[in-house]
PDB file of C-alpha atoms in Angstrom:
ATOM      1  CA  GLN F   1      82.260 145.625 101.342  1.00 72.00           C
ATOM      2  CA  SER F   2      82.969 145.591 105.062  1.00 75.00           C
ATOM      3  CA  ALA F   3      84.105 142.450 106.824  1.00 86.00           C
ATOM      4  CA  LEU F   4      81.422 142.697 109.521  1.00 95.00           C
ATOM      5  CA  THR F   5      77.748 143.001 108.598  1.00 96.00           C
ATOM      6  CA  GLN F   6      75.541 145.608 110.243  1.00 97.00           C
ATOM      7  CA  PRO F   7      72.052 146.792 109.318  1.00 97.00           C
ATOM      8  CA  ARG F   8      72.219 150.024 107.365  1.00 96.00           C
ATOM      9  CA  SER F   9      69.721 151.770 109.599  1.00 97.00           C
ATOM     10  CA  VAL F  10      67.621 151.391 112.717  1.00 98.00           C
ATOM     11  CA  SER F  11      65.205 153.759 114.362  1.00 97.00           C
ATOM     12  CA  GLY F  12      63.288 154.203 117.566  1.00 97.00           C
ATOM     13  CA  SER F  13      61.299 156.733 119.516  1.00 97.00           C
ATOM     14  CA  PRO F  14      62.607 158.506 122.602  1.00 97.00           C
ATOM     15  CA  GLY F  15      62.508 156.206 125.595  1.00 97.00           C
ATOM     16  CA  GLN F  16      62.458 153.036 123.517  1.00 97.00           C
ATOM     17  CA  SER F  17      65.249 150.495 123.104  1.00 97.00           C
ATOM     18  CA  VAL F  18      67.050 149.552 119.913  1.00 98.00           C
ATOM     19  CA  THR F  19      69.534 146.796 119.166  1.00 98.00           C
ATOM     20  CA  ILE F  20      72.162 146.900 116.442  1.00 98.00           C
ATOM     21  CA  SER F  21      73.627 143.605 115.302  1.00 98.00           C
ATOM     22  CA  CYS F  22      77.124 142.953 113.993  1.00 98.00           C
ATOM     23  CA  THR F  23      77.743 139.623 112.271  1.00 97.00           C
ATOM     24  CA  GLY F  24      81.183 138.257 111.510  1.00 97.00           C
ATOM     25  CA  THR F  25      82.808 134.860 111.460  1.00 96.00           C
ATOM     26  CA  SER F  26      84.608 132.478 113.780  1.00 95.00           C
ATOM     27  CA  SER F  27      87.840 134.227 112.730  1.00 95.00           C
ATOM     28  CA  ASP F  28      86.833 137.543 114.205  1.00 96.00           C
ATOM     29  CA  VAL F  29      83.675 138.152 116.282  1.00 97.00           C
ATOM     30  CA  GLY F  30      83.248 134.503 117.191  1.00 96.00           C
ATOM     31  CA  GLY F  31      86.900 133.874 117.884  1.00 95.00           C
ATOM     32  CA  TYR F  32      87.732 136.681 120.284  1.00 96.00           C
ATOM     33  CA  ASN F  33      86.018 138.651 123.044  1.00 97.00           C
ATOM     34  CA  TYR F  34      87.440 141.842 121.589  1.00 97.00           C
ATOM     35  CA  VAL F  35      84.409 143.458 120.005  1.00 98.00           C
ATOM     36  CA  SER F  36      84.111 147.209 120.384  1.00 98.00           C
ATOM     37  CA  TRP F  37      81.493 149.752 119.330  1.00 98.00           C
ATOM     38  CA  TYR F  38      81.973 153.349 118.211  1.00 98.00           C
ATOM     39  CA  GLN F  39      79.571 156.246 117.937  1.00 97.00           C
ATOM     40  CA  GLN F  40      80.183 158.779 115.182  1.00 94.00           C
ATOM     41  CA  ARG F  41      78.211 161.976 114.841  1.00 93.00           C
ATOM     42  CA  PRO F  42      78.303 163.810 111.484  1.00 88.00           C
ATOM     43  CA  GLY F  43      81.671 165.343 110.816  1.00 86.00           C
ATOM     44  CA  LYS F  44      83.083 164.119 114.105  1.00 89.00           C
ATOM     45  CA  ALA F  45      85.629 161.543 115.191  1.00 89.00           C
ATOM     46  CA  PRO F  46      84.443 158.117 116.336  1.00 92.00           C
ATOM     47  CA  LYS F  47      83.973 157.679 120.080  1.00 96.00           C
ATOM     48  CA  LEU F  48      84.480 154.411 121.938  1.00 97.00           C
ATOM     49  CA  MET F  49      81.211 153.295 123.540  1.00 98.00           C
ATOM     50  CA  ILE F  50      81.745 149.591 124.327  1.00 98.00           C
ATOM     51  CA  TYR F  51      84.880 147.446 124.442  1.00 97.00           C
ATOM     52  CA  ASN F  52      85.651 143.802 125.137  1.00 97.00           C
ATOM     53  CA  VAL F  53      82.089 142.944 124.062  1.00 97.00           C
ATOM     54  CA  SER F  54      80.298 144.467 127.042  1.00 98.00           C
ATOM     55  CA  LYS F  55      82.494 146.897 128.985  1.00 97.00           C
ATOM     56  CA  ARG F  56      81.744 150.609 129.072  1.00 97.00           C
ATOM     57  CA  PRO F  57      84.454 153.268 129.257  1.00 95.00           C
ATOM     58  CA  SER F  58      84.153 155.848 131.958  1.00 94.00           C
ATOM     59  CA  GLY F  59      81.603 158.484 131.019  1.00 95.00           C
ATOM     60  CA  VAL F  60      79.479 156.332 128.712  1.00 97.00           C
ATOM     61  CA  PRO F  61      75.912 156.089 130.015  1.00 96.00           C
ATOM     62  CA  ASP F  62      74.752 152.684 131.246  1.00 96.00           C
ATOM     63  CA  ARG F  63      71.948 152.920 128.672  1.00 97.00           C
ATOM     64  CA  PHE F  64      74.523 151.476 126.296  1.00 98.00           C
ATOM     65  CA  SER F  65      75.215 147.767 126.613  1.00 98.00           C
ATOM     66  CA  GLY F  66      76.905 145.105 124.519  1.00 98.00           C
ATOM     67  CA  SER F  67      76.681 141.362 124.159  1.00 98.00           C
ATOM     68  CA  LYS F  68      77.776 138.531 121.895  1.00 98.00           C
ATOM     69  CA  SER F  69      76.422 135.189 120.834  1.00 97.00           C
ATOM     70  CA  GLY F  70      78.468 133.051 118.480  1.00 97.00           C
ATOM     71  CA  ASN F  71      79.545 135.123 115.502  1.00 97.00           C
ATOM     72  CA  THR F  72      77.126 137.984 116.200  1.00 98.00           C
ATOM     73  CA  ALA F  73      77.659 140.891 118.560  1.00 98.00           C
ATOM     74  CA  SER F  74      74.967 143.346 119.549  1.00 98.00           C
ATOM     75  CA  LEU F  75      74.768 146.887 120.859  1.00 98.00           C
ATOM     76  CA  THR F  76      71.616 147.803 122.760  1.00 98.00           C
ATOM     77  CA  ILE F  77      70.665 151.360 123.553  1.00 98.00           C
ATOM     78  CA  SER F  78      67.861 151.672 126.054  1.00 97.00           C
ATOM     79  CA  GLY F  79      65.921 154.789 126.979  1.00 97.00           C
ATOM     80  CA  LEU F  80      66.702 156.372 123.598  1.00 97.00           C
ATOM     81  CA  GLN F  81      67.513 160.058 123.631  1.00 97.00           C
ATOM     82  CA  ALA F  82      67.738 162.514 120.766  1.00 96.00           C
ATOM     83  CA  GLU F  83      71.478 162.862 121.361  1.00 95.00           C
ATOM     84  CA  ASP F  84      71.942 159.163 120.553  1.00 97.00           C
ATOM     85  CA  GLU F  85      71.226 159.838 116.883  1.00 97.00           C
ATOM     86  CA  ALA F  86      74.476 158.963 115.116  1.00 97.00           C
ATOM     87  CA  ASP F  87      76.260 156.282 113.121  1.00 96.00           C
ATOM     88  CA  TYR F  88      77.437 153.242 115.068  1.00 98.00           C
ATOM     89  CA  PHE F  89      80.293 150.985 113.973  1.00 97.00           C
ATOM     90  CA  CYS F  90      81.313 147.632 115.373  1.00 97.00           C
ATOM     91  CA  CYS F  91      84.893 146.409 115.327  1.00 97.00           C
ATOM     92  CA  SER F  92      86.536 143.098 116.118  1.00 97.00           C
ATOM     93  CA  TYR F  93      90.071 141.877 116.535  1.00 95.00           C
ATOM     94  CA  ALA F  94      90.750 139.301 113.808  1.00 94.00           C
ATOM     95  CA  GLY F  95      94.077 137.772 114.699  1.00 91.00           C
ATOM     96  CA  SER F  96      97.703 138.638 114.128  1.00 86.00           C
ATOM     97  CA  TYR F  97      97.531 138.896 110.325  1.00 84.00           C
ATOM     98  CA  ILE F  98      94.351 140.853 109.598  1.00 84.00           C
ATOM     99  CA  TYR F  99      94.296 142.562 112.999  1.00 90.00           C
ATOM    100  CA  TRP F 100      91.111 144.640 112.918  1.00 95.00           C
ATOM    101  CA  VAL F 101      87.864 144.475 110.976  1.00 96.00           C
ATOM    102  CA  PHE F 102      85.003 146.940 111.089  1.00 96.00           C
ATOM    103  CA  GLY F 103      81.349 146.857 110.207  1.00 96.00           C
ATOM    104  CA  GLY F 104      79.878 149.124 107.558  1.00 94.00           C
ATOM    105  CA  GLY F 105      78.046 151.204 110.147  1.00 95.00           C
ATOM    106  CA  THR F 106      74.423 151.615 111.216  1.00 97.00           C
ATOM    107  CA  LYS F 107      72.606 154.909 111.132  1.00 97.00           C
ATOM    108  CA  LEU F 108      70.433 155.338 114.222  1.00 98.00           C
ATOM    109  CA  THR F 109      67.510 157.696 113.835  1.00 97.00           C
ATOM    110  CA  VAL F 110      65.615 158.858 116.890  1.00 96.00           C
ATOM    111  CA  LEU F 111      62.096 159.554 115.671  1.00 93.00           C
TER     112      LEU F 111
ATOM    113  CA  GLU O   1      93.534 165.161 128.627  1.00 90.00           C
ATOM    114  CA  VAL O   2      94.543 162.860 125.778  1.00 91.00           C
ATOM    115  CA  GLN O   3      94.468 164.528 122.395  1.00 93.00           C
ATOM    116  CA  VAL O   4      95.688 163.526 118.958  1.00 95.00           C
ATOM    117  CA  VAL O   5      95.644 165.939 116.028  1.00 96.00           C
ATOM    118  CA  GLU O   6      96.083 164.821 112.439  1.00 97.00           C
ATOM    119  CA  SER O   7      97.406 167.032 109.675  1.00 98.00           C
ATOM    120  CA  GLY O   8      98.963 166.834 106.248  1.00 98.00           C
ATOM    121  CA  GLY O   9      95.969 165.848 104.162  1.00 97.00           C
ATOM    122  CA  GLY O  10      95.088 167.496 100.882  1.00 97.00           C
ATOM    123  CA  LEU O  11      94.771 166.963  97.163  1.00 97.00           C
ATOM    124  CA  VAL O  12      97.309 164.608  95.602  1.00 97.00           C
ATOM    125  CA  GLN O  13      97.650 163.060  92.168  1.00 97.00           C
ATOM    126  CA  ILE O  14      97.574 159.337  91.491  1.00 97.00           C
ATOM    127  CA  GLY O  15     101.033 157.844  91.991  1.00 97.00           C
ATOM    128  CA  GLU O  16     102.309 160.683  94.151  1.00 97.00           C
ATOM    129  CA  SER O  17     103.313 160.712  97.820  1.00 98.00           C
ATOM    130  CA  LEU O  18     101.995 162.383 100.941  1.00 97.00           C
ATOM    131  CA  ARG O  19     102.939 162.383 104.612  1.00 98.00           C
ATOM    132  CA  LEU O  20     100.308 162.590 107.325  1.00 98.00           C
ATOM    133  CA  SER O  21     101.159 163.609 110.876  1.00 98.00           C
ATOM    134  CA  CYS O  22      99.529 162.726 114.178  1.00 98.00           C
ATOM    135  CA  ALA O  23     100.649 165.008 116.997  1.00 98.00           C
ATOM    136  CA  ALA O  24      99.803 163.708 120.458  1.00 97.00           C
ATOM    137  CA  SER O  25      99.389 165.397 123.806  1.00 96.00           C
ATOM    138  CA  GLY O  26      98.449 163.864 127.128  1.00 95.00           C
ATOM    139  CA  LEU O  27     100.019 160.611 126.036  1.00 95.00           C
ATOM    140  CA  THR O  28     103.464 159.426 124.953  1.00 96.00           C
ATOM    141  CA  VAL O  29     103.445 157.825 121.503  1.00 96.00           C
ATOM    142  CA  SER O  30     106.517 155.728 122.259  1.00 95.00           C
ATOM    143  CA  THR O  31     104.708 153.882 125.060  1.00 96.00           C
ATOM    144  CA  ASN O  32     101.435 153.404 123.231  1.00 96.00           C
ATOM    145  CA  HIS O  33     100.209 151.464 120.222  1.00 96.00           C
ATOM    146  CA  MET O  34      99.077 153.986 117.611  1.00 97.00           C
ATOM    147  CA  SER O  35      96.895 153.045 114.663  1.00 97.00           C
ATOM    148  CA  TRP O  36      95.715 154.691 111.492  1.00 98.00           C
ATOM    149  CA  VAL O  37      92.131 154.101 110.418  1.00 97.00           C
ATOM    150  CA  ARG O  38      90.558 155.590 107.315  1.00 96.00           C
ATOM    151  CA  GLN O  39      87.031 156.274 106.148  1.00 93.00           C
ATOM    152  CA  ALA O  40      86.220 156.698 102.478  1.00 94.00           C
ATOM    153  CA  PRO O  41      83.416 159.176 101.699  1.00 92.00           C
ATOM    154  CA  GLY O  42      80.101 157.734 102.871  1.00 89.00           C
ATOM    155  CA  LYS O  43      81.704 154.439 103.804  1.00 90.00           C
ATOM    156  CA  GLY O  44      82.679 152.520 106.924  1.00 91.00           C
ATOM    157  CA  LEU O  45      85.912 152.506 108.883  1.00 93.00           C
ATOM    158  CA  ASP O  46      88.954 150.633 107.613  1.00 95.00           C
ATOM    159  CA  TRP O  47      92.024 149.866 109.745  1.00 96.00           C
ATOM    160  CA  ILE O  48      95.255 150.305 107.791  1.00 96.00           C
ATOM    161  CA  SER O  49      98.280 150.324 110.077  1.00 97.00           C
ATOM    162  CA  VAL O  50      99.681 150.213 113.591  1.00 96.00           C
ATOM    163  CA  ILE O  51     102.999 151.121 115.153  1.00 97.00           C
ATOM    164  CA  TYR O  52     103.536 149.347 118.441  1.00 95.00           C
ATOM    165  CA  SER O  53     105.213 150.803 121.479  1.00 95.00           C
ATOM    166  CA  GLY O  54     108.167 148.528 120.775  1.00 94.00           C
ATOM    167  CA  GLY O  55     108.550 150.012 117.305  1.00 93.00           C
ATOM    168  CA  ASN O  56     107.185 147.139 115.206  1.00 95.00           C
ATOM    169  CA  SER O  57     104.533 147.960 112.634  1.00 96.00           C
ATOM    170  CA  HIS O  58     101.865 146.114 110.665  1.00 96.00           C
ATOM    171  CA  TYR O  59      99.714 146.991 107.698  1.00 96.00           C
ATOM    172  CA  ALA O  60      96.493 146.002 106.023  1.00 95.00           C
ATOM    173  CA  ASP O  61      96.969 144.256 102.692  1.00 94.00           C
ATOM    174  CA  SER O  62      95.373 147.242 100.912  1.00 95.00           C
ATOM    175  CA  VAL O  63      98.334 149.489 101.783  1.00 97.00           C
ATOM    176  CA  LYS O  64     101.183 147.036 102.376  1.00 97.00           C
ATOM    177  CA  GLY O  65     104.242 147.976 100.362  1.00 97.00           C
ATOM    178  CA  ARG O  66     102.927 151.496  99.692  1.00 98.00           C
ATOM    179  CA  PHE O  67     102.374 153.032 103.147  1.00 98.00           C
ATOM    180  CA  THR O  68     104.849 153.211 106.025  1.00 98.00           C
ATOM    181  CA  VAL O  69     104.230 154.283 109.595  1.00 98.00           C
ATOM    182  CA  SER O  70     106.933 155.887 111.723  1.00 97.00           C
ATOM    183  CA  ARG O  71     107.225 158.099 114.774  1.00 97.00           C
ATOM    184  CA  ASP O  72     109.407 160.863 116.163  1.00 97.00           C
ATOM    185  CA  ASN O  73     109.589 160.426 119.911  1.00 96.00           C
ATOM    186  CA  SER O  74     111.106 163.868 120.450  1.00 96.00           C
ATOM    187  CA  LEU O  75     108.076 165.472 118.758  1.00 97.00           C
ATOM    188  CA  ASN O  76     105.629 162.931 120.199  1.00 97.00           C
ATOM    189  CA  THR O  77     104.298 162.508 116.683  1.00 98.00           C
ATOM    190  CA  VAL O  78     103.364 159.546 114.503  1.00 98.00           C
ATOM    191  CA  TYR O  79     103.566 159.723 110.713  1.00 98.00           C
ATOM    192  CA  LEU O  80     101.913 157.879 107.865  1.00 98.00           C
ATOM    193  CA  HIS O  81     104.002 157.986 104.708  1.00 98.00           C
ATOM    194  CA  MET O  82     101.766 157.338 101.725  1.00 98.00           C
ATOM    195  CA  ASN O  83     103.502 156.422  98.471  1.00 98.00           C
ATOM    196  CA  ASN O  84     102.103 155.571  95.044  1.00 97.00           C
ATOM    197  CA  VAL O  85      98.624 156.670  96.096  1.00 98.00           C
ATOM    198  CA  ARG O  86      95.592 155.324  94.264  1.00 97.00           C
ATOM    199  CA  HIS O  87      92.126 156.698  93.738  1.00 96.00           C
ATOM    200  CA  ASP O  88      90.724 154.354  96.374  1.00 96.00           C
ATOM    201  CA  ASP O  89      93.030 155.895  98.991  1.00 98.00           C
ATOM    202  CA  THR O  90      90.685 158.894  99.038  1.00 98.00           C
ATOM    203  CA  ALA O  91      89.426 159.054 102.630  1.00 97.00           C
ATOM    204  CA  VAL O  92      89.511 160.809 105.961  1.00 96.00           C
ATOM    205  CA  TYR O  93      92.496 159.423 107.833  1.00 98.00           C
ATOM    206  CA  TYR O  94      92.206 159.093 111.601  1.00 97.00           C
ATOM    207  CA  CYS O  95      94.966 158.498 114.096  1.00 97.00           C
ATOM    208  CA  ALA O  96      93.886 156.499 117.142  1.00 97.00           C
ATOM    209  CA  ARG O  97      95.474 155.417 120.374  1.00 96.00           C
ATOM    210  CA  GLU O  98      94.890 151.761 121.049  1.00 94.00           C
ATOM    211  CA  GLY O  99      93.662 150.688 124.419  1.00 89.00           C
ATOM    212  CA  TYR O 100      93.328 147.036 125.388  1.00 86.00           C
ATOM    213  CA  TYR O 101      92.015 145.646 122.092  1.00 91.00           C
ATOM    214  CA  ASN O 102      90.098 148.793 121.201  1.00 92.00           C
ATOM    215  CA  PHE O 103      90.637 152.296 119.856  1.00 95.00           C
ATOM    216  CA  GLU O 104      90.431 154.541 122.908  1.00 95.00           C
ATOM    217  CA  SER O 105      91.098 158.010 121.571  1.00 94.00           C
ATOM    218  CA  TRP O 106      90.678 159.369 118.077  1.00 95.00           C
ATOM    219  CA  GLY O 107      91.664 162.561 116.360  1.00 95.00           C
ATOM    220  CA  GLN O 108      89.385 164.628 114.149  1.00 94.00           C
ATOM    221  CA  GLY O 109      90.931 163.240 110.999  1.00 96.00           C
ATOM    222  CA  THR O 110      92.550 164.697 107.905  1.00 97.00           C
ATOM    223  CA  LEU O 111      91.091 164.390 104.412  1.00 97.00           C
ATOM    224  CA  VAL O 112      93.154 162.974 101.578  1.00 98.00           C
ATOM    225  CA  THR O 113      91.746 163.336  98.080  1.00 98.00           C
ATOM    226  CA  VAL O 114      93.452 161.497  95.237  1.00 97.00           C
ATOM    227  CA  SER O 115      92.768 162.853  91.792  1.00 95.00           C
ATOM    228  CA  SER O 116      93.788 161.881  88.313  1.00 86.00           C
TER     229      SER O 116
END
């Protein structure tokens, strides 16, 4: 069982928006602004999409955005495209003993 | 371009040892924090270890005392030494360069299968 809780699946039609939630505790998500999100296509390595809750690395479309409220972080993908279909994982720093915790992943289906 | 390439995975028996390698290019492992993250079949990601630029290392409780991370600066390579492997160590093992509180660059992973 993963430390952070994500919905198993979400779906949306092209052009729509979807939001994926990531719920932790005050010891991880709620305690630090170090939540990151990763996209993983089948058989591929994870790719950093969002870091420090809401920052986008160079090259990531601005359709991807992140936010946090209390112990829950969220990834929103607007203007869905077929290429966005993938698994998405959240991750949070959890202090200098546990270090990093991940969510179980959410499968995004573009209908 | 930053690239990390994992190797060394394969089939190993319970209780045996294995060494995974993470060869880097476009970055210098001795000046970066390098982590290992694994993914069991059909499961989520699971952080297991880090070696800091200063040489210190830390481990998740699930591998502490069994796995050791090291690096060879001359080869620009990080290693994960896996001892006394268990069935639940079966996973794809990824090497990742840490950015500022994130995992910036990942390799393609290497599969370790533990059998009895």
